[in-house]
Amino acid sequence: MLGVRLPEELEKRLDQLAKETHRSKSYYIKRALEEFLQDQADYLLALARYEKVRQGERTYSLEEIEALLERENDKH
């Protein structure tokens, strides 16, 4: 269980949304938190990938990937 204090205006908006949609405030808070956490995970992954490229790891163009996939498909 987690308790969260929201600014008054944000809580009013959440209350209104919950009433209009007949969903709980918890439903919207969970959805928002899930989306935020996924965005943060994506950001951290992109940051780690960027750092690898900065350190010299090879990158591939779209054309190179398409050609590689085409060769793989031709094998099967």
GROMACS .gro file of C-alpha atoms in nm:
model
   76
    1MET     CA    1   0.000   0.000   0.000
    2LEU     CA    2   0.124   0.345  -0.088
    3GLY     CA    3  -0.014   0.681   0.011
    4VAL     CA    4   0.040   0.985  -0.210
    5ARG     CA    5  -0.040   1.348  -0.143
    6LEU     CA    6  -0.145   1.537  -0.453
    7PRO     CA    7  -0.165   1.910  -0.509
    8GLU     CA    8  -0.525   2.025  -0.471
    9GLU     CA    9  -0.573   2.114  -0.839
   10LEU     CA   10  -0.437   1.780  -0.956
   11GLU     CA   11  -0.661   1.593  -0.715
   12LYS     CA   12  -0.964   1.789  -0.839
   13ARG     CA   13  -0.883   1.697  -1.198
   14LEU     CA   14  -0.838   1.333  -1.102
   15ASP     CA   15  -1.167   1.332  -0.910
   16GLN     CA   16  -1.348   1.482  -1.208
   17LEU     CA   17  -1.201   1.229  -1.450
   18ALA     CA   18  -1.288   0.939  -1.222
   19LYS     CA   19  -1.647   1.060  -1.187
   20GLU     CA   20  -1.694   1.122  -1.558
   21THR     CA   21  -1.559   0.782  -1.658
   22HIS     CA   22  -1.689   0.576  -1.365
   23ARG     CA   23  -1.340   0.450  -1.289
   24SER     CA   24  -1.147   0.472  -0.967
   25LYS     CA   25  -0.877   0.726  -0.898
   26SER     CA   26  -0.647   0.430  -0.828
   27TYR     CA   27  -0.705   0.305  -1.182
   28TYR     CA   28  -0.577   0.631  -1.331
   29ILE     CA   29  -0.289   0.664  -1.088
   30LYS     CA   30  -0.173   0.309  -1.169
   31ARG     CA   31  -0.200   0.372  -1.543
   32ALA     CA   32  -0.008   0.699  -1.518
   33LEU     CA   33   0.262   0.541  -1.302
   34GLU     CA   34   0.299   0.243  -1.538
   35GLU     CA   35   0.338   0.476  -1.835
   36PHE     CA   36   0.589   0.695  -1.651
   37LEU     CA   37   0.797   0.395  -1.541
   38GLN     CA   38   0.801   0.257  -1.896
   39ASP     CA   39   0.908   0.597  -2.030
   40GLN     CA   40   1.190   0.608  -1.774
   41ALA     CA   41   1.302   0.256  -1.866
   42ASP     CA   42   1.302   0.351  -2.236
   43TYR     CA   43   1.502   0.665  -2.158
   44LEU     CA   44   1.762   0.473  -1.957
   45LEU     CA   45   1.794   0.213  -2.233
   46ALA     CA   46   1.843   0.486  -2.494
   47LEU     CA   47   2.100   0.657  -2.273
   48ALA     CA   48   2.296   0.333  -2.228
   49ARG     CA   49   2.282   0.267  -2.603
   50TYR     CA   50   2.399   0.620  -2.678
   51GLU     CA   51   2.693   0.574  -2.443
   52LYS     CA   52   2.795   0.251  -2.621
   53VAL     CA   53   2.784   0.430  -2.956
   54ARG     CA   54   2.991   0.717  -2.814
   55GLN     CA   55   3.248   0.458  -2.705
   56GLY     CA   56   3.273   0.328  -3.060
   57GLU     CA   57   3.022   0.044  -3.083
   58ARG     CA   58   2.918  -0.020  -3.442
   59THR     CA   59   2.584   0.108  -3.566
   60TYR     CA   60   2.383  -0.015  -3.864
   61SER     CA   61   2.178   0.178  -4.115
   62LEU     CA   62   1.826   0.074  -4.206
   63GLU     CA   63   1.954  -0.040  -4.546
   64GLU     CA   64   2.216  -0.263  -4.381
   65ILE     CA   65   1.955  -0.421  -4.153
   66GLU     CA   66   1.717  -0.478  -4.444
   67ALA     CA   67   1.994  -0.642  -4.649
   68LEU     CA   68   2.092  -0.863  -4.356
   69LEU     CA   69   1.732  -0.972  -4.302
   70GLU     CA   70   1.689  -1.039  -4.672
   71ARG     CA   71   1.998  -1.263  -4.675
   72GLU     CA   72   1.867  -1.447  -4.369
   73ASN     CA   73   1.528  -1.499  -4.535
   74ASP     CA   74   1.696  -1.627  -4.852
   75LYS     CA   75   1.872  -1.895  -4.646
   76HIS     CA   76   1.541  -2.038  -4.528
   0.00000   0.00000   0.00000
